[in-house]
Amino acid sequence: MSEILVLVDHVDGDVKKVTLELLTLANRLGDAAAVWVGPGYEGAKAKLAEFGAKKVYLAEDEELTSYVVAPKAALLAKLVQEKSPAAVLVAATGEGKEVAGRLAVKTGSGALTDVVDVAEGFVGEHSIFGGAIIAHAKVRTGTPIIAVRPNSVAPEAAAATPAEEAVSVQLSDADRAAKIVEKVVEEKGERPDLTEAAIVVSGGRGVGSGENFKIIEALADTLGGAVGASRAATDAGWYPHQFQVGQTGKTVSPQLYIAVGISGAIQHRAGMQTSKTIVAINKDAEAPIFELVDFGVVGDLFQVAPQLTEEINKR
Ligand code: FAD
């Protein structure tokens, strides 16, 4: 089977869940070959093997992570040239999409971004207009470079014993154009990452104020989940934008999504509709969110949510 390169998304060795999703997808299309850039591989090795990396190209030179994005594109371009993979998969994050664009230019290939699935023949599936329309697209020139949205594919463990191969690339002056002078790592709070959490509790306009978000946080903390918010809540300044779920926010796909005081606009659904179990608390029985839910509570969130938190706390 032909190799599919997967650019590993990691922060100092901490592998992001999206990488496991990409490995799963790559193994459906061919043989997953992870491309590791920067230090920290030893601690991450087992995880990549567990999720089916059949090969790991190792570029551990610290210099490659000293500059913004360009070295990763340069390395991948070299691997595309030398190894002729069938496709390259990256995460459709800000950085991943920039790598995809640069790599496409370097290799004269087409790139697809924000793909939610890839079918045989490297046909990418795009979910557009907030999920109302599915569009299919295929790269016609060069090696398909595909940026896949986090949380679009369920990661499946598929143990492999990866062969490791050290690789490197000579950086040009252009690759060294933007040096990273300081890295600010967001302090990890007690709560899990929104895009990686198994449980997400989101609050919307119905929550009424930033202060009231404590109700959402309390419920999330009881369940060991992350907190999300609708755009109405983030635009109002009640909760930081980084926690917005939806078309212009994060895409989440947890085991359990609880929407509290959220109407269920199409743009919100676009970011959470693939959640396994969806629960809504809304005082309006006609709210569109109820079309989507597995369980719904028609009621005042200021009564229902604290009661729920209390009840779960007792167990
Ligand atoms: P509302 O639609 O106002 O709903 C509030 C809900 O709370 C109502 O259903 C109401 O019945 C309920 N409620 C009120 N009080 C209570 C109470 N006491 N107890 C229980 N229920 C109560 N939105 C996103 O969320 N994410 C996005 O990424 C996003 N991107 C967008 C991109 C574009 C281009 C556009 C045009 C819009 C986007 N939106 C997005 C906005 C989206 O269209 C909606 O306006 C937004 O999702 C509404 O948020 P909401 O459900 O919190 O508010």
mmCIF file of C-alpha atoms and ligand atoms in Angstrom:
data_model
loop_
_atom_site.group_PDB
_atom_site.id
_atom_site.type_symbol
_atom_site.label_atom_id
_atom_site.label_comp_id
_atom_site.label_asym_id
_atom_site.label_seq_id
_atom_site.Cartn_x
_atom_site.Cartn_y
_atom_site.Cartn_z
ATOM 1 C CA MET A 1 0.000 0.000 0.000
ATOM 2 C CA SER A 2 1.162 3.509 -0.593
ATOM 3 C CA GLU A 3 2.317 5.777 2.145
ATOM 4 C CA ILE A 4 0.205 8.645 3.426
ATOM 5 C CA LEU A 5 2.243 11.248 5.287
ATOM 6 C CA VAL A 6 0.704 12.639 8.471
ATOM 7 C CA LEU A 7 2.250 15.748 9.984
ATOM 8 C CA VAL A 8 2.191 15.198 13.755
ATOM 9 C CA ASP A 9 0.600 18.089 15.648
ATOM 10 C CA HIS A 10 2.263 18.275 19.054
ATOM 11 C CA VAL A 11 3.251 20.807 21.679
ATOM 12 C CA ASP A 12 6.656 19.891 23.091
ATOM 13 C CA GLY A 13 5.950 16.198 22.667
ATOM 14 C CA ASP A 14 2.319 16.304 23.777
ATOM 15 C CA VAL A 15 0.510 14.797 20.767
ATOM 16 C CA LYS A 16 -2.794 16.442 19.864
ATOM 17 C CA LYS A 17 -5.840 14.230 19.389
ATOM 18 C CA VAL A 18 -6.188 15.406 15.796
ATOM 19 C CA THR A 19 -2.994 13.511 14.953
ATOM 20 C CA LEU A 20 -4.611 10.255 16.063
ATOM 21 C CA GLU A 21 -7.583 11.102 13.864
ATOM 22 C CA LEU A 22 -5.269 11.729 10.911
ATOM 23 C CA LEU A 23 -3.437 8.431 11.481
ATOM 24 C CA THR A 24 -6.774 6.585 11.505
ATOM 25 C CA LEU A 25 -7.813 8.268 8.269
ATOM 26 C CA ALA A 26 -4.429 7.638 6.666
ATOM 27 C CA ASN A 27 -4.650 3.918 7.421
ATOM 28 C CA ARG A 28 -8.034 3.794 5.703
ATOM 29 C CA LEU A 29 -6.471 5.279 2.586
ATOM 30 C CA GLY A 30 -3.077 3.562 2.655
ATOM 31 C CA ASP A 31 -0.241 3.178 5.170
ATOM 32 C CA ALA A 32 0.072 5.908 7.774
ATOM 33 C CA ALA A 33 3.565 7.418 8.001
ATOM 34 C CA ALA A 34 3.934 10.024 10.739
ATOM 35 C CA VAL A 35 6.241 12.990 10.227
ATOM 36 C CA TRP A 36 7.667 14.202 13.523
ATOM 37 C CA VAL A 37 9.267 17.639 13.708
ATOM 38 C CA GLY A 38 11.156 18.921 16.745
ATOM 39 C CA PRO A 39 12.100 17.475 20.132
ATOM 40 C CA GLY A 40 9.974 15.254 22.383
ATOM 41 C CA TYR A 41 9.513 12.140 20.237
ATOM 42 C CA GLU A 42 10.536 9.604 22.902
ATOM 43 C CA GLY A 43 7.557 10.462 25.096
ATOM 44 C CA ALA A 44 5.139 10.346 22.175
ATOM 45 C CA LYS A 45 6.410 7.235 20.443
ATOM 46 C CA ALA A 46 4.005 4.794 22.129
ATOM 47 C CA LYS A 47 0.951 6.873 21.257
ATOM 48 C CA LEU A 48 1.837 7.059 17.565
ATOM 49 C CA ALA A 49 2.411 3.294 17.523
ATOM 50 C CA GLU A 50 -0.879 2.656 19.325
ATOM 51 C CA PHE A 51 -2.797 4.574 16.666
ATOM 52 C CA GLY A 52 -1.226 2.832 13.705
ATOM 53 C CA ALA A 53 1.815 4.795 12.554
ATOM 54 C CA LYS A 54 3.568 2.198 10.404
ATOM 55 C CA LYS A 55 6.508 4.475 9.816
ATOM 56 C CA VAL A 56 7.852 7.567 11.544
ATOM 57 C CA TYR A 57 10.010 10.101 9.739
ATOM 58 C CA LEU A 58 11.960 11.776 12.486
ATOM 59 C CA ALA A 59 13.225 15.327 12.115
ATOM 60 C CA GLU A 60 14.273 16.098 15.675
ATOM 61 C CA ASP A 61 16.557 19.020 14.879
ATOM 62 C CA GLU A 62 15.437 21.798 17.215
ATOM 63 C CA GLU A 63 16.167 24.402 14.550
ATOM 64 C CA LEU A 64 13.127 23.217 12.601
ATOM 65 C CA THR A 65 10.831 24.419 15.351
ATOM 66 C CA SER A 66 12.690 27.689 15.874
ATOM 67 C CA TYR A 67 10.995 29.323 12.880
ATOM 68 C CA VAL A 68 7.356 29.853 12.072
ATOM 69 C CA VAL A 69 5.790 27.127 9.882
ATOM 70 C CA ALA A 70 8.160 27.330 6.874
ATOM 71 C CA PRO A 71 10.604 24.553 7.980
ATOM 72 C CA LYS A 72 7.718 22.084 8.300
ATOM 73 C CA ALA A 73 6.613 22.850 4.754
ATOM 74 C CA ALA A 74 10.226 22.569 3.546
ATOM 75 C CA LEU A 75 10.648 19.184 5.227
ATOM 76 C CA LEU A 76 7.374 17.834 3.871
ATOM 77 C CA ALA A 77 8.238 19.083 0.371
ATOM 78 C CA LYS A 78 11.498 17.161 0.544
ATOM 79 C CA LEU A 79 9.704 14.017 1.713
ATOM 80 C CA VAL A 80 7.105 14.356 -1.052
ATOM 81 C CA GLN A 81 9.934 14.520 -3.561
ATOM 82 C CA GLU A 82 11.963 11.661 -2.103
ATOM 83 C CA LYS A 83 9.272 9.249 -0.898
ATOM 84 C CA SER A 84 6.445 9.944 -3.368
ATOM 85 C CA PRO A 85 3.643 9.471 -0.839
ATOM 86 C CA ALA A 86 0.099 9.059 -2.154
ATOM 87 C CA ALA A 87 -1.071 12.063 -0.100
ATOM 88 C CA VAL A 88 -0.158 14.346 2.795
ATOM 89 C CA LEU A 89 -2.564 14.927 5.671
ATOM 90 C CA VAL A 90 -2.267 17.844 8.089
ATOM 91 C CA ALA A 91 -4.612 19.207 10.741
ATOM 92 C CA ALA A 92 -6.845 22.029 9.541
ATOM 93 C CA THR A 93 -5.610 24.318 12.290
ATOM 94 C CA GLY A 94 -4.175 27.765 11.654
ATOM 95 C CA GLU A 95 -0.686 26.320 11.408
ATOM 96 C CA GLY A 96 -1.730 23.201 9.485
ATOM 97 C CA LYS A 97 -3.528 25.212 6.844
ATOM 98 C CA GLU A 98 -0.508 27.441 6.381
ATOM 99 C CA VAL A 99 1.736 24.393 6.020
ATOM 100 C CA ALA A 100 -0.716 22.990 3.435
ATOM 101 C CA GLY A 101 -0.645 26.192 1.401
ATOM 102 C CA ARG A 102 3.132 26.492 1.443
ATOM 103 C CA LEU A 103 3.587 22.807 0.644
ATOM 104 C CA ALA A 104 1.181 23.066 -2.284
ATOM 105 C CA VAL A 105 3.240 25.890 -3.768
ATOM 106 C CA LYS A 106 6.541 24.098 -3.184
ATOM 107 C CA THR A 107 5.363 20.844 -4.767
ATOM 108 C CA GLY A 108 3.079 22.276 -7.451
ATOM 109 C CA SER A 109 0.211 20.307 -5.961
ATOM 110 C CA GLY A 110 -3.390 21.051 -5.184
ATOM 111 C CA ALA A 111 -4.542 21.410 -1.580
ATOM 112 C CA LEU A 112 -7.894 20.920 0.082
ATOM 113 C CA THR A 113 -8.523 22.565 3.423
ATOM 114 C CA ASP A 114 -11.207 22.162 6.079
ATOM 115 C CA VAL A 115 -12.051 18.683 4.901
ATOM 116 C CA VAL A 116 -14.232 16.573 7.224
ATOM 117 C CA ASP A 117 -13.581 13.210 5.575
ATOM 118 C CA VAL A 118 -11.577 11.689 2.737
ATOM 119 C CA ALA A 119 -12.975 8.908 0.564
ATOM 120 C CA GLU A 120 -11.198 6.485 -1.734
ATOM 121 C CA GLY A 121 -9.340 8.242 -4.516
ATOM 122 C CA PHE A 122 -8.580 11.109 -2.117
ATOM 123 C CA VAL A 123 -11.918 12.765 -2.601
ATOM 124 C CA GLY A 124 -12.251 15.309 0.186
ATOM 125 C CA GLU A 125 -15.586 16.028 1.794
ATOM 126 C CA HIS A 126 -16.352 19.608 2.806
ATOM 127 C CA SER A 127 -19.186 20.564 5.095
ATOM 128 C CA ILE A 128 -20.328 24.002 3.975
ATOM 129 C CA PHE A 129 -23.023 26.533 4.860
ATOM 130 C CA GLY A 130 -22.899 25.356 8.443
ATOM 131 C CA GLY A 131 -23.276 21.699 7.480
ATOM 132 C CA ALA A 132 -26.314 22.241 5.225
ATOM 133 C CA ILE A 133 -24.389 21.159 2.119
ATOM 134 C CA ILE A 134 -21.687 18.548 1.616
ATOM 135 C CA ALA A 135 -19.314 19.302 -1.255
ATOM 136 C CA HIS A 136 -16.778 16.861 -2.682
ATOM 137 C CA ALA A 137 -13.474 17.946 -4.151
ATOM 138 C CA LYS A 138 -10.452 16.187 -5.590
ATOM 139 C CA VAL A 139 -6.932 17.387 -6.206
ATOM 140 C CA ARG A 140 -6.092 17.102 -9.909
ATOM 141 C CA THR A 141 -2.445 18.151 -9.849
ATOM 142 C CA GLY A 142 0.482 16.690 -7.959
ATOM 143 C CA THR A 143 0.299 15.022 -4.557
ATOM 144 C CA PRO A 144 -3.016 15.632 -2.749
ATOM 145 C CA ILE A 145 -2.404 17.822 0.316
ATOM 146 C CA ILE A 146 -5.361 17.631 2.596
ATOM 147 C CA ALA A 147 -6.035 19.624 5.766
ATOM 148 C CA VAL A 148 -8.586 17.774 7.896
ATOM 149 C CA ARG A 149 -10.705 19.493 10.531
ATOM 150 C CA PRO A 150 -10.060 18.317 14.097
ATOM 151 C CA ASN A 151 -12.822 16.095 15.505
ATOM 152 C CA SER A 152 -14.101 14.982 12.109
ATOM 153 C CA VAL A 153 -12.859 11.395 12.300
ATOM 154 C CA ALA A 154 -13.087 9.093 15.329
ATOM 155 C CA PRO A 155 -9.572 7.930 16.234
ATOM 156 C CA GLU A 156 -9.198 4.149 16.324
ATOM 157 C CA ALA A 157 -6.382 2.328 18.051
ATOM 158 C CA ALA A 158 -4.592 0.003 15.604
ATOM 159 C CA ALA A 159 -1.306 -1.080 17.128
ATOM 160 C CA ALA A 160 1.701 -0.922 14.822
ATOM 161 C CA THR A 161 5.440 -1.178 15.246
ATOM 162 C CA PRO A 162 6.684 1.834 13.350
ATOM 163 C CA ALA A 163 9.959 1.779 11.476
ATOM 164 C CA GLU A 164 11.847 4.973 12.290
ATOM 165 C CA GLU A 165 13.872 6.917 9.768
ATOM 166 C CA ALA A 166 15.810 10.054 10.617
ATOM 167 C CA VAL A 167 15.280 12.823 8.093
ATOM 168 C CA SER A 168 16.429 16.417 7.793
ATOM 169 C CA VAL A 169 16.161 19.383 5.520
ATOM 170 C CA GLN A 170 18.474 22.241 4.666
ATOM 171 C CA LEU A 171 16.672 25.463 5.507
ATOM 172 C CA SER A 172 16.875 28.397 3.104
ATOM 173 C CA ASP A 173 17.052 32.045 4.207
ATOM 174 C CA ALA A 174 13.356 32.325 3.351
ATOM 175 C CA ASP A 175 12.575 29.396 5.668
ATOM 176 C CA ARG A 176 14.371 31.294 8.429
ATOM 177 C CA ALA A 177 12.528 34.538 7.745
ATOM 178 C CA ALA A 178 10.266 34.463 10.811
ATOM 179 C CA LYS A 179 11.987 33.348 14.002
ATOM 180 C CA ILE A 180 10.007 32.414 17.086
ATOM 181 C CA VAL A 181 11.249 34.738 19.813
ATOM 182 C CA GLU A 182 8.922 33.678 22.592
ATOM 183 C CA LYS A 183 6.540 30.782 23.104
ATOM 184 C CA VAL A 184 3.556 31.389 25.302
ATOM 185 C CA VAL A 185 2.026 28.112 26.329
ATOM 186 C CA GLU A 186 -1.509 28.629 27.531
ATOM 187 C CA GLU A 187 -1.746 27.537 31.102
ATOM 188 C CA LYS A 188 -3.649 24.308 31.255
ATOM 189 C CA GLY A 189 -6.451 24.765 33.727
ATOM 190 C CA GLU A 190 -8.179 21.994 35.556
ATOM 191 C CA ARG A 191 -10.525 21.482 32.639
ATOM 192 C CA PRO A 192 -9.716 19.418 29.554
ATOM 193 C CA ASP A 193 -9.077 21.056 26.177
ATOM 194 C CA LEU A 194 -12.338 22.035 24.518
ATOM 195 C CA THR A 195 -11.574 20.235 21.249
ATOM 196 C CA GLU A 196 -10.326 17.112 22.984
ATOM 197 C CA ALA A 197 -12.808 16.792 25.848
ATOM 198 C CA ALA A 198 -15.113 13.793 26.149
ATOM 199 C CA ILE A 199 -17.772 16.006 27.741
ATOM 200 C CA VAL A 200 -18.571 19.600 26.804
ATOM 201 C CA VAL A 201 -21.088 21.865 28.533
ATOM 202 C CA SER A 202 -21.843 25.014 26.532
ATOM 203 C CA GLY A 203 -23.737 28.126 27.513
ATOM 204 C CA GLY A 204 -25.570 30.543 25.234
ATOM 205 C CA ARG A 205 -27.460 33.822 25.343
ATOM 206 C CA GLY A 206 -29.920 32.282 27.768
ATOM 207 C CA VAL A 207 -27.188 32.284 30.428
ATOM 208 C CA GLY A 208 -27.604 36.054 30.566
ATOM 209 C CA SER A 209 -24.200 37.258 31.834
ATOM 210 C CA GLY A 210 -20.551 36.386 32.352
ATOM 211 C CA GLU A 211 -21.185 35.986 36.047
ATOM 212 C CA ASN A 212 -23.888 33.389 35.348
ATOM 213 C CA PHE A 213 -21.395 31.267 33.412
ATOM 214 C CA LYS A 214 -20.403 29.947 36.837
ATOM 215 C CA ILE A 215 -23.489 27.733 36.522
ATOM 216 C CA ILE A 216 -22.125 26.264 33.278
ATOM 217 C CA GLU A 217 -18.645 25.864 34.783
ATOM 218 C CA ALA A 218 -20.037 24.119 37.847
ATOM 219 C CA LEU A 219 -21.895 21.584 35.713
ATOM 220 C CA ALA A 220 -18.859 21.041 33.485
ATOM 221 C CA ASP A 221 -16.564 20.560 36.495
ATOM 222 C CA THR A 222 -18.916 18.056 38.085
ATOM 223 C CA LEU A 223 -18.718 15.986 34.925
ATOM 224 C CA GLY A 224 -14.990 16.543 34.361
ATOM 225 C CA GLY A 225 -15.840 18.315 31.116
ATOM 226 C CA ALA A 226 -14.830 21.402 29.178
ATOM 227 C CA VAL A 227 -16.821 24.625 28.899
ATOM 228 C CA GLY A 228 -17.977 25.948 25.538
ATOM 229 C CA ALA A 229 -20.099 28.920 24.496
ATOM 230 C CA SER A 230 -22.265 30.076 21.626
ATOM 231 C CA ARG A 231 -21.243 33.085 19.605
ATOM 232 C CA ALA A 232 -23.986 35.132 21.213
ATOM 233 C CA ALA A 233 -22.262 34.529 24.555
ATOM 234 C CA THR A 234 -18.731 35.195 23.321
ATOM 235 C CA ASP A 235 -19.758 38.297 21.338
ATOM 236 C CA ALA A 236 -21.426 39.648 24.469
ATOM 237 C CA GLY A 237 -18.082 39.227 26.284
ATOM 238 C CA TRP A 238 -19.512 36.722 28.746
ATOM 239 C CA TYR A 239 -16.972 34.060 27.877
ATOM 240 C CA PRO A 240 -13.653 34.215 25.948
ATOM 241 C CA HIS A 241 -13.808 33.724 22.169
ATOM 242 C CA GLN A 242 -11.406 30.783 22.320
ATOM 243 C CA PHE A 243 -14.272 28.753 23.795
ATOM 244 C CA GLN A 244 -16.752 29.503 21.017
ATOM 245 C CA VAL A 245 -18.255 26.414 19.410
ATOM 246 C CA GLY A 246 -19.521 26.573 15.847
ATOM 247 C CA GLN A 247 -18.826 27.525 12.291
ATOM 248 C CA THR A 248 -16.548 30.397 13.233
ATOM 249 C CA GLY A 249 -15.385 28.779 16.456
ATOM 250 C CA LYS A 250 -14.158 25.342 17.462
ATOM 251 C CA THR A 251 -15.488 22.043 16.157
ATOM 252 C CA VAL A 252 -16.099 19.579 18.957
ATOM 253 C CA SER A 253 -17.208 15.971 18.855
ATOM 254 C CA PRO A 254 -17.427 14.765 22.452
ATOM 255 C CA GLN A 255 -19.225 11.741 23.829
ATOM 256 C CA LEU A 256 -21.630 14.119 25.559
ATOM 257 C CA TYR A 257 -22.547 17.700 24.579
ATOM 258 C CA ILE A 258 -24.860 19.682 26.850
ATOM 259 C CA ALA A 259 -26.264 22.890 25.315
ATOM 260 C CA VAL A 260 -27.606 25.240 27.965
ATOM 261 C CA GLY A 261 -29.654 28.259 26.879
ATOM 262 C CA ILE A 262 -28.600 27.797 23.255
ATOM 263 C CA SER A 263 -31.215 27.951 20.479
ATOM 264 C CA GLY A 264 -29.359 25.679 18.028
ATOM 265 C CA ALA A 265 -28.674 28.018 15.095
ATOM 266 C CA ILE A 266 -27.174 26.304 12.061
ATOM 267 C CA GLN A 267 -23.820 28.011 12.666
ATOM 268 C CA HIS A 268 -23.696 26.598 16.203
ATOM 269 C CA ARG A 269 -24.708 23.118 15.055
ATOM 270 C CA ALA A 270 -21.856 23.136 12.534
ATOM 271 C CA GLY A 271 -19.442 22.913 15.439
ATOM 272 C CA MET A 272 -21.143 20.248 17.572
ATOM 273 C CA GLN A 273 -23.590 18.166 15.569
ATOM 274 C CA THR A 274 -21.297 15.135 15.390
ATOM 275 C CA SER A 275 -21.282 14.830 19.200
ATOM 276 C CA LYS A 276 -22.283 11.298 20.233
ATOM 277 C CA THR A 277 -25.006 12.242 22.720
ATOM 278 C CA ILE A 278 -26.578 15.689 22.713
ATOM 279 C CA VAL A 279 -28.562 17.110 25.609
ATOM 280 C CA ALA A 280 -30.248 20.525 25.670
ATOM 281 C CA ILE A 281 -31.707 22.621 28.435
ATOM 282 C CA ASN A 282 -33.919 25.361 27.008
ATOM 283 C CA LYS A 283 -37.082 27.059 28.239
ATOM 284 C CA ASP A 284 -38.507 27.221 24.705
ATOM 285 C CA ALA A 285 -39.927 23.861 23.601
ATOM 286 C CA GLU A 286 -39.823 25.095 19.986
ATOM 287 C CA ALA A 287 -36.078 25.896 20.032
ATOM 288 C CA PRO A 288 -34.394 24.271 16.987
ATOM 289 C CA ILE A 289 -31.793 22.605 19.226
ATOM 290 C CA PHE A 290 -34.496 20.107 20.225
ATOM 291 C CA GLU A 291 -34.527 18.752 16.632
ATOM 292 C CA LEU A 292 -31.011 17.543 17.212
ATOM 293 C CA VAL A 293 -30.971 16.227 20.765
ATOM 294 C CA ASP A 294 -30.985 12.760 22.259
ATOM 295 C CA PHE A 295 -32.364 14.159 25.520
ATOM 296 C CA GLY A 296 -33.988 17.520 26.075
ATOM 297 C CA VAL A 297 -35.172 19.376 29.147
ATOM 298 C CA VAL A 298 -37.718 22.142 28.597
ATOM 299 C CA GLY A 299 -37.149 24.378 31.562
ATOM 300 C CA ASP A 300 -35.402 27.354 33.102
ATOM 301 C CA LEU A 301 -31.663 26.749 33.059
ATOM 302 C CA PHE A 302 -31.269 28.625 36.354
ATOM 303 C CA GLN A 303 -33.284 25.878 38.015
ATOM 304 C CA VAL A 304 -32.412 22.847 35.920
ATOM 305 C CA ALA A 305 -28.625 23.235 35.619
ATOM 306 C CA PRO A 306 -27.887 23.711 39.352
ATOM 307 C CA GLN A 307 -30.228 20.817 40.199
ATOM 308 C CA LEU A 308 -28.426 18.632 37.704
ATOM 309 C CA THR A 309 -25.039 19.617 39.140
ATOM 310 C CA GLU A 310 -26.256 18.875 42.657
ATOM 311 C CA GLU A 311 -27.721 15.529 41.655
ATOM 312 C CA ILE A 312 -24.517 14.428 39.884
ATOM 313 C CA ASN A 313 -22.434 15.573 42.855
ATOM 314 C CA LYS A 314 -24.422 13.274 45.137
ATOM 315 C CA ARG A 315 -23.460 10.191 43.094
HETATM 316 P P1 FAD B 1 -30.101 32.653 20.917
HETATM 317 O O1 FAD B 1 -30.329 32.216 19.524
HETATM 318 O O2 FAD B 1 -30.581 34.014 21.297
HETATM 319 O O3 FAD B 1 -30.759 31.574 21.858
HETATM 320 C C1 FAD B 1 -30.831 31.686 23.234
HETATM 321 C C2 FAD B 1 -31.665 30.531 23.737
HETATM 322 O O4 FAD B 1 -31.680 30.529 25.149
HETATM 323 C C3 FAD B 1 -33.125 30.583 23.275
HETATM 324 O O5 FAD B 1 -33.457 29.372 22.605
HETATM 325 C C4 FAD B 1 -33.905 30.746 24.561
HETATM 326 O O6 FAD B 1 -35.138 30.051 24.559
HETATM 327 C C5 FAD B 1 -32.964 30.150 25.569
HETATM 328 N N1 FAD B 1 -33.146 30.692 26.927
HETATM 329 C C6 FAD B 1 -33.229 31.993 27.302
HETATM 330 N N2 FAD B 1 -33.358 32.083 28.659
HETATM 331 C C7 FAD B 1 -33.352 30.818 29.125
HETATM 332 C C8 FAD B 1 -33.460 30.257 30.419
HETATM 333 N N3 FAD B 1 -33.573 31.026 31.517
HETATM 334 N N4 FAD B 1 -33.448 28.913 30.538
HETATM 335 C C9 FAD B 1 -33.338 28.107 29.448
HETATM 336 N N5 FAD B 1 -33.238 28.589 28.189
HETATM 337 C C10 FAD B 1 -33.235 29.925 28.028
HETATM 338 N N6 FAD B 1 -23.022 30.968 16.528
HETATM 339 C C11 FAD B 1 -22.324 30.079 17.251
HETATM 340 O O7 FAD B 1 -22.774 29.641 18.321
HETATM 341 N N7 FAD B 1 -21.090 29.672 16.840
HETATM 342 C C12 FAD B 1 -20.517 30.099 15.697
HETATM 343 O O8 FAD B 1 -19.391 29.702 15.390
HETATM 344 C C13 FAD B 1 -21.249 31.020 14.889
HETATM 345 N N8 FAD B 1 -20.758 31.458 13.720
HETATM 346 C C14 FAD B 1 -21.518 32.290 12.950
HETATM 347 C C15 FAD B 1 -21.038 32.682 11.685
HETATM 348 C C16 FAD B 1 -21.816 33.494 10.891
HETATM 349 C C17 FAD B 1 -21.284 33.872 9.535
HETATM 350 C C18 FAD B 1 -23.065 33.971 11.348
HETATM 351 C C19 FAD B 1 -23.896 34.843 10.482
HETATM 352 C C20 FAD B 1 -23.530 33.605 12.583
HETATM 353 C C21 FAD B 1 -22.769 32.778 13.405
HETATM 354 N N9 FAD B 1 -23.220 32.375 14.661
HETATM 355 C C22 FAD B 1 -22.512 31.452 15.364
HETATM 356 C C23 FAD B 1 -24.402 32.999 15.293
HETATM 357 C C24 FAD B 1 -25.653 32.165 15.188
HETATM 358 O O9 FAD B 1 -26.333 32.467 13.992
HETATM 359 C C25 FAD B 1 -26.583 32.480 16.376
HETATM 360 O O10 FAD B 1 -26.857 33.845 16.394
HETATM 361 C C26 FAD B 1 -26.008 32.084 17.733
HETATM 362 O O11 FAD B 1 -25.572 30.739 17.694
HETATM 363 C C27 FAD B 1 -27.093 32.222 18.791
HETATM 364 O O12 FAD B 1 -26.574 31.921 20.038
HETATM 365 P P2 FAD B 1 -27.522 31.415 21.194
HETATM 366 O O13 FAD B 1 -28.163 30.146 20.778
HETATM 367 O O14 FAD B 1 -26.717 31.426 22.442
HETATM 368 O O15 FAD B 1 -28.579 32.610 21.313
#
